[in-house]
Amino acid sequence: MIQINKARMLAASTAVFTFVGAATAQADGMVAFLLPENVNPRWEQQDAAAFVAKMQEIAPDTKVEVFNAGNDTSVQQRQAEQALTQGANVLVVIPIDGESSAIIADTAAEEDVPTIAYDRMINSPNTSFWVQADMHATGAAQAQHVVDNTASGDTLVMLKGSPTDPNAAVIAEGQMSVLEPLFASGERVLGYENWTQGWDPAIARRSMDQALTQLNNNVQGVVSSNDGNAGAAIAAMEEQGMAGQVPVSGLDCTVQAQQLMLLGKQTQCGWRPLHEMAAAAAEVSVRLLNDQDYSDLATETVTNGVGAEVNFVPIDSYSAVGAEGVAYVIENDPSITKDMVCQGEAAETDFCK
């Protein structure tokens, strides 16, 4: 369980957190950016691209190497070792598994190399920084959206994230902070729940198919922890003629998710400014390379799963709902344009005309 140690907690809000870089271009050396997998397109197309671009802007002489582990923890560990052998001075790691990835931070610490946990926490005493939004609030916003669009006695399905991802547990805790009292009182019924190993949409699809079969299609809401799960749930409901009749939450606001939102099939997604997250990680990396103060970026600390205090770089988030939410994301996310969203069926919606 990740615990924030200062009073300031970030709610799901409409504000976009902007970093004003104080890092100078004197940095050189090498920074390694370790991605967890290529199932979710955001890692390559948004996070890595934005990180590389920001590093080029603020420290153009610093070498940046991007690795992708393909959802294999042993590969990610080898990639970290490879980066250290190549002379990496900072590791920015999106861990596949918050527990087993501790060896990465521990190995780096042996060589006096700091590790920044990006998006997902690394449960090591040697994790130097964590860059993330308040995922508990994000999960609560997902659940609240589904509750607000269902009625007393309605049956809900919960499609949770990967059991090895520390964020998935925090998101689920946020969801249950809203749902548990309603399940206890009978205001809502938990019809089915399952975790999604590796955030794999194929696994989420099997879960949703099982839920519909077991419940004889008696489902009025889907609390989905990310857009991949949401898309899988919608595909399963499409076959039953239910898509567009059931509120479905998500996270990341991918192009596909926004298209589904315009079509009324996915109704909510939690959005974080990934370009700001990547920029924050780049700013911290360069501060470390330059041996500069970082207290204006890491404004809080958190306690990770092994009781270590970790410098926390907080990012805001936004609960996008319907066409209004799509418009907000397009306006504030430089990686997504209206033309990208307004393709296929979505092009025929009022938003795109």
PDB file of C-alpha atoms in Angstrom, residues 99-274:
ATOM      1  CA  GLU A  99       8.104  -6.413  -6.079  1.00  0.00           C
ATOM      2  CA  SER A 100      10.512  -8.227  -8.403  1.00  0.00           C
ATOM      3  CA  SER A 101      11.640  -4.950  -9.965  1.00  0.00           C
ATOM      4  CA  ALA A 102      13.148  -3.991  -6.614  1.00  0.00           C
ATOM      5  CA  ILE A 103      16.295  -5.765  -7.764  1.00  0.00           C
ATOM      6  CA  ILE A 104      16.667  -3.091 -10.450  1.00  0.00           C
ATOM      7  CA  ALA A 105      16.729  -0.233  -7.933  1.00  0.00           C
ATOM      8  CA  ASP A 106      18.950  -2.246  -5.571  1.00  0.00           C
ATOM      9  CA  THR A 107      21.460  -3.071  -8.311  1.00  0.00           C
ATOM     10  CA  ALA A 108      21.523   0.544  -9.480  1.00  0.00           C
ATOM     11  CA  ALA A 109      22.100   1.771  -5.919  1.00  0.00           C
ATOM     12  CA  GLU A 110      25.178  -0.428  -5.682  1.00  0.00           C
ATOM     13  CA  GLU A 111      26.624   1.726  -8.468  1.00  0.00           C
ATOM     14  CA  ASP A 112      25.314   4.987  -6.937  1.00  0.00           C
ATOM     15  CA  VAL A 113      22.756   5.341  -9.726  1.00  0.00           C
ATOM     16  CA  PRO A 114      19.340   6.710  -8.653  1.00  0.00           C
ATOM     17  CA  THR A 115      16.132   5.031  -9.807  1.00  0.00           C
ATOM     18  CA  ILE A 116      12.987   6.982 -10.650  1.00  0.00           C
ATOM     19  CA  ALA A 117       9.807   4.899 -10.468  1.00  0.00           C
ATOM     20  CA  TYR A 118       7.604   6.220 -13.269  1.00  0.00           C
ATOM     21  CA  ASP A 119       3.862   5.629 -13.093  1.00  0.00           C
ATOM     22  CA  ARG A 120       4.204   2.446 -10.991  1.00  0.00           C
ATOM     23  CA  MET A 121       5.935   2.256  -7.633  1.00  0.00           C
ATOM     24  CA  ILE A 122       9.008   0.075  -7.109  1.00  0.00           C
ATOM     25  CA  ASN A 123       8.948  -1.488  -3.652  1.00  0.00           C
ATOM     26  CA  SER A 124      12.611  -1.045  -2.799  1.00  0.00           C
ATOM     27  CA  PRO A 125      14.363   1.053  -0.133  1.00  0.00           C
ATOM     28  CA  ASN A 126      16.501   2.332  -3.020  1.00  0.00           C
ATOM     29  CA  THR A 127      13.670   3.905  -5.034  1.00  0.00           C
ATOM     30  CA  SER A 128      14.622   7.586  -5.218  1.00  0.00           C
ATOM     31  CA  PHE A 129      11.533   9.185  -6.802  1.00  0.00           C
ATOM     32  CA  TRP A 130       7.995   8.345  -7.833  1.00  0.00           C
ATOM     33  CA  VAL A 131       6.211  10.258 -10.608  1.00  0.00           C
ATOM     34  CA  GLN A 132       2.457   9.648 -10.653  1.00  0.00           C
ATOM     35  CA  ALA A 133      -1.061  11.002 -10.172  1.00  0.00           C
ATOM     36  CA  ASP A 134      -3.312  10.081  -7.245  1.00  0.00           C
ATOM     37  CA  MET A 135      -4.484   6.689  -8.475  1.00  0.00           C
ATOM     38  CA  HIS A 136      -6.763   6.155  -5.478  1.00  0.00           C
ATOM     39  CA  ALA A 137      -8.739   9.244  -6.511  1.00  0.00           C
ATOM     40  CA  THR A 138      -8.704   8.028 -10.110  1.00  0.00           C
ATOM     41  CA  GLY A 139     -10.252   4.701  -9.097  1.00  0.00           C
ATOM     42  CA  ALA A 140     -12.823   6.467  -6.941  1.00  0.00           C
ATOM     43  CA  ALA A 141     -13.792   8.691  -9.896  1.00  0.00           C
ATOM     44  CA  GLN A 142     -14.254   5.618 -12.122  1.00  0.00           C
ATOM     45  CA  ALA A 143     -16.534   3.950  -9.610  1.00  0.00           C
ATOM     46  CA  GLN A 144     -18.471   7.120  -8.845  1.00  0.00           C
ATOM     47  CA  HIS A 145     -19.187   7.632 -12.540  1.00  0.00           C
ATOM     48  CA  VAL A 146     -20.679   4.134 -12.834  1.00  0.00           C
ATOM     49  CA  VAL A 147     -22.664   4.587  -9.622  1.00  0.00           C
ATOM     50  CA  ASP A 148     -24.036   7.917 -10.855  1.00  0.00           C
ATOM     51  CA  ASN A 149     -25.261   6.227 -14.030  1.00  0.00           C
ATOM     52  CA  THR A 150     -26.870   3.154 -12.482  1.00  0.00           C
ATOM     53  CA  ALA A 151     -29.808   2.616 -10.113  1.00  0.00           C
ATOM     54  CA  SER A 152     -30.435   0.963  -6.784  1.00  0.00           C
ATOM     55  CA  GLY A 153     -30.085  -2.823  -7.014  1.00  0.00           C
ATOM     56  CA  ASP A 154     -28.170  -2.759 -10.307  1.00  0.00           C
ATOM     57  CA  THR A 155     -25.495  -5.377 -10.936  1.00  0.00           C
ATOM     58  CA  LEU A 156     -21.908  -4.268 -11.640  1.00  0.00           C
ATOM     59  CA  VAL A 157     -18.865  -5.995 -13.102  1.00  0.00           C
ATOM     60  CA  MET A 158     -15.359  -5.028 -11.965  1.00  0.00           C
ATOM     61  CA  LEU A 159     -12.511  -5.589 -14.415  1.00  0.00           C
ATOM     62  CA  LYS A 160      -9.398  -4.839 -12.381  1.00  0.00           C
ATOM     63  CA  GLY A 161      -5.838  -4.325 -13.567  1.00  0.00           C
ATOM     64  CA  SER A 162      -2.790  -6.543 -13.434  1.00  0.00           C
ATOM     65  CA  PRO A 163      -2.225  -8.170 -10.026  1.00  0.00           C
ATOM     66  CA  THR A 164       1.521  -7.507 -10.354  1.00  0.00           C
ATOM     67  CA  ASP A 165       1.074  -3.757 -10.957  1.00  0.00           C
ATOM     68  CA  PRO A 166       1.070  -1.776  -7.691  1.00  0.00           C
ATOM     69  CA  ASN A 167      -1.146   0.849  -9.325  1.00  0.00           C
ATOM     70  CA  ALA A 168      -3.859  -1.722 -10.027  1.00  0.00           C
ATOM     71  CA  ALA A 169      -4.310  -2.410  -6.329  1.00  0.00           C
ATOM     72  CA  VAL A 170      -4.456   1.306  -5.501  1.00  0.00           C
ATOM     73  CA  ILE A 171      -7.016   1.906  -8.275  1.00  0.00           C
ATOM     74  CA  ALA A 172      -9.108  -0.992  -6.956  1.00  0.00           C
ATOM     75  CA  GLU A 173      -8.921   0.415  -3.425  1.00  0.00           C
ATOM     76  CA  GLY A 174     -10.174   3.742  -4.749  1.00  0.00           C
ATOM     77  CA  GLN A 175     -13.027   2.009  -6.537  1.00  0.00           C
ATOM     78  CA  MET A 176     -13.983   0.070  -3.428  1.00  0.00           C
ATOM     79  CA  SER A 177     -13.935   3.212  -1.282  1.00  0.00           C
ATOM     80  CA  VAL A 178     -17.039   4.175  -3.269  1.00  0.00           C
ATOM     81  CA  LEU A 179     -18.514   0.741  -3.950  1.00  0.00           C
ATOM     82  CA  GLU A 180     -18.017  -1.240  -0.740  1.00  0.00           C
ATOM     83  CA  PRO A 181     -20.718   0.587   1.258  1.00  0.00           C
ATOM     84  CA  LEU A 182     -23.135   0.192  -1.661  1.00  0.00           C
ATOM     85  CA  PHE A 183     -22.400  -3.520  -2.004  1.00  0.00           C
ATOM     86  CA  ALA A 184     -22.870  -3.944   1.748  1.00  0.00           C
ATOM     87  CA  SER A 185     -26.252  -2.172   1.704  1.00  0.00           C
ATOM     88  CA  GLY A 186     -27.510  -3.811  -1.481  1.00  0.00           C
ATOM     89  CA  GLU A 187     -27.717  -0.478  -3.308  1.00  0.00           C
ATOM     90  CA  ARG A 188     -25.458  -2.093  -5.920  1.00  0.00           C
ATOM     91  CA  VAL A 189     -24.659  -5.778  -6.494  1.00  0.00           C
ATOM     92  CA  LEU A 190     -21.173  -7.068  -7.287  1.00  0.00           C
ATOM     93  CA  GLY A 191     -21.971  -9.610  -9.962  1.00  0.00           C
ATOM     94  CA  TYR A 192     -18.455 -10.468 -11.093  1.00  0.00           C
ATOM     95  CA  GLU A 193     -14.877  -9.299 -10.548  1.00  0.00           C
ATOM     96  CA  ASN A 194     -11.510 -10.380 -11.880  1.00  0.00           C
ATOM     97  CA  TRP A 195      -7.937  -9.186 -12.256  1.00  0.00           C
ATOM     98  CA  THR A 196      -6.341  -8.813 -15.699  1.00  0.00           C
ATOM     99  CA  GLN A 197      -2.841 -10.280 -15.814  1.00  0.00           C
ATOM    100  CA  GLY A 198      -0.467  -7.962 -17.670  1.00  0.00           C
ATOM    101  CA  TRP A 199      -3.384  -5.610 -18.448  1.00  0.00           C
ATOM    102  CA  ASP A 200      -3.972  -7.889 -21.434  1.00  0.00           C
ATOM    103  CA  PRO A 201      -7.246  -7.006 -23.231  1.00  0.00           C
ATOM    104  CA  ALA A 202      -7.615 -10.622 -24.344  1.00  0.00           C
ATOM    105  CA  ILE A 203      -7.783 -11.697 -20.694  1.00  0.00           C
ATOM    106  CA  ALA A 204     -10.248  -8.899 -19.922  1.00  0.00           C
ATOM    107  CA  ARG A 205     -12.387 -10.069 -22.827  1.00  0.00           C
ATOM    108  CA  ARG A 206     -12.512 -13.603 -21.441  1.00  0.00           C
ATOM    109  CA  SER A 207     -13.482 -12.207 -18.041  1.00  0.00           C
ATOM    110  CA  MET A 208     -16.306 -10.143 -19.505  1.00  0.00           C
ATOM    111  CA  ASP A 209     -17.571 -13.083 -21.557  1.00  0.00           C
ATOM    112  CA  GLN A 210     -17.617 -15.167 -18.369  1.00  0.00           C
ATOM    113  CA  ALA A 211     -19.440 -12.408 -16.487  1.00  0.00           C
ATOM    114  CA  LEU A 212     -22.150 -12.107 -19.130  1.00  0.00           C
ATOM    115  CA  THR A 213     -22.601 -15.872 -19.218  1.00  0.00           C
ATOM    116  CA  GLN A 214     -22.733 -16.286 -15.438  1.00  0.00           C
ATOM    117  CA  LEU A 215     -25.076 -13.331 -15.000  1.00  0.00           C
ATOM    118  CA  ASN A 216     -27.236 -14.099 -18.045  1.00  0.00           C
ATOM    119  CA  ASN A 217     -26.427 -10.594 -19.357  1.00  0.00           C
ATOM    120  CA  ASN A 218     -27.830  -9.012 -16.183  1.00  0.00           C
ATOM    121  CA  VAL A 219     -25.160  -6.288 -16.080  1.00  0.00           C
ATOM    122  CA  GLN A 220     -25.938  -2.591 -15.677  1.00  0.00           C
ATOM    123  CA  GLY A 221     -22.439  -1.166 -15.177  1.00  0.00           C
ATOM    124  CA  VAL A 222     -18.761  -2.019 -15.775  1.00  0.00           C
ATOM    125  CA  VAL A 223     -16.103  -0.558 -13.484  1.00  0.00           C
ATOM    126  CA  SER A 224     -13.073  -1.032 -15.714  1.00  0.00           C
ATOM    127  CA  SER A 225      -9.634  -0.016 -14.477  1.00  0.00           C
ATOM    128  CA  ASN A 226      -8.256   1.047 -17.870  1.00  0.00           C
ATOM    129  CA  ASP A 227      -9.205   1.595 -21.485  1.00  0.00           C
ATOM    130  CA  GLY A 228      -7.921  -1.793 -22.637  1.00  0.00           C
ATOM    131  CA  ASN A 229     -10.279  -3.532 -20.221  1.00  0.00           C
ATOM    132  CA  ALA A 230     -13.066  -1.154 -21.228  1.00  0.00           C
ATOM    133  CA  GLY A 231     -12.636  -1.907 -24.927  1.00  0.00           C
ATOM    134  CA  ALA A 232     -12.676  -5.639 -24.203  1.00  0.00           C
ATOM    135  CA  ALA A 233     -15.854  -5.313 -22.143  1.00  0.00           C
ATOM    136  CA  ILE A 234     -17.526  -3.281 -24.876  1.00  0.00           C
ATOM    137  CA  ALA A 235     -16.573  -5.848 -27.536  1.00  0.00           C
ATOM    138  CA  ALA A 236     -18.122  -8.603 -25.427  1.00  0.00           C
ATOM    139  CA  MET A 237     -21.296  -6.580 -24.860  1.00  0.00           C
ATOM    140  CA  GLU A 238     -21.459  -5.669 -28.551  1.00  0.00           C
ATOM    141  CA  GLU A 239     -22.076  -9.323 -29.345  1.00  0.00           C
ATOM    142  CA  GLN A 240     -24.994  -9.301 -26.903  1.00  0.00           C
ATOM    143  CA  GLY A 241     -26.507  -6.075 -28.228  1.00  0.00           C
ATOM    144  CA  MET A 242     -25.682  -4.287 -24.969  1.00  0.00           C
ATOM    145  CA  ALA A 243     -22.941  -1.856 -26.012  1.00  0.00           C
ATOM    146  CA  GLY A 244     -24.003   1.725 -25.475  1.00  0.00           C
ATOM    147  CA  GLN A 245     -26.591   0.767 -22.857  1.00  0.00           C
ATOM    148  CA  VAL A 246     -24.154   0.194 -19.978  1.00  0.00           C
ATOM    149  CA  PRO A 247     -21.799   2.777 -18.407  1.00  0.00           C
ATOM    150  CA  VAL A 248     -18.149   1.727 -18.726  1.00  0.00           C
ATOM    151  CA  SER A 249     -15.208   3.470 -17.070  1.00  0.00           C
ATOM    152  CA  GLY A 250     -11.590   3.515 -18.211  1.00  0.00           C
ATOM    153  CA  LEU A 251      -8.155   5.051 -17.806  1.00  0.00           C
ATOM    154  CA  ASP A 252      -5.658   6.693 -20.203  1.00  0.00           C
ATOM    155  CA  CYS A 253      -8.104   8.195 -22.741  1.00  0.00           C
ATOM    156  CA  THR A 254      -6.516   6.475 -25.723  1.00  0.00           C
ATOM    157  CA  VAL A 255      -7.688   7.423 -29.211  1.00  0.00           C
ATOM    158  CA  GLN A 256      -9.824   4.264 -29.338  1.00  0.00           C
ATOM    159  CA  ALA A 257     -11.353   5.065 -25.964  1.00  0.00           C
ATOM    160  CA  GLN A 258     -12.254   8.574 -27.080  1.00  0.00           C
ATOM    161  CA  GLN A 259     -13.854   7.180 -30.228  1.00  0.00           C
ATOM    162  CA  LEU A 260     -15.893   4.771 -28.112  1.00  0.00           C
ATOM    163  CA  MET A 261     -16.886   7.678 -25.871  1.00  0.00           C
ATOM    164  CA  LEU A 262     -18.151   9.669 -28.845  1.00  0.00           C
ATOM    165  CA  LEU A 263     -20.170   6.611 -29.850  1.00  0.00           C
ATOM    166  CA  GLY A 264     -21.615   6.340 -26.330  1.00  0.00           C
ATOM    167  CA  LYS A 265     -20.130   2.893 -25.722  1.00  0.00           C
ATOM    168  CA  GLN A 266     -17.428   3.882 -23.221  1.00  0.00           C
ATOM    169  CA  THR A 267     -18.708   6.626 -20.972  1.00  0.00           C
ATOM    170  CA  GLN A 268     -15.725   7.726 -18.855  1.00  0.00           C
ATOM    171  CA  CYS A 269     -11.947   7.636 -18.795  1.00  0.00           C
ATOM    172  CA  GLY A 270      -9.418   8.965 -16.327  1.00  0.00           C
ATOM    173  CA  TRP A 271      -6.889  11.173 -18.081  1.00  0.00           C
ATOM    174  CA  ARG A 272      -3.452  12.114 -16.862  1.00  0.00           C
ATOM    175  CA  PRO A 273      -1.246  14.524 -18.810  1.00  0.00           C
ATOM    176  CA  LEU A 274       1.311  11.897 -19.803  1.00  0.00           C
TER     177      LEU A 274
END
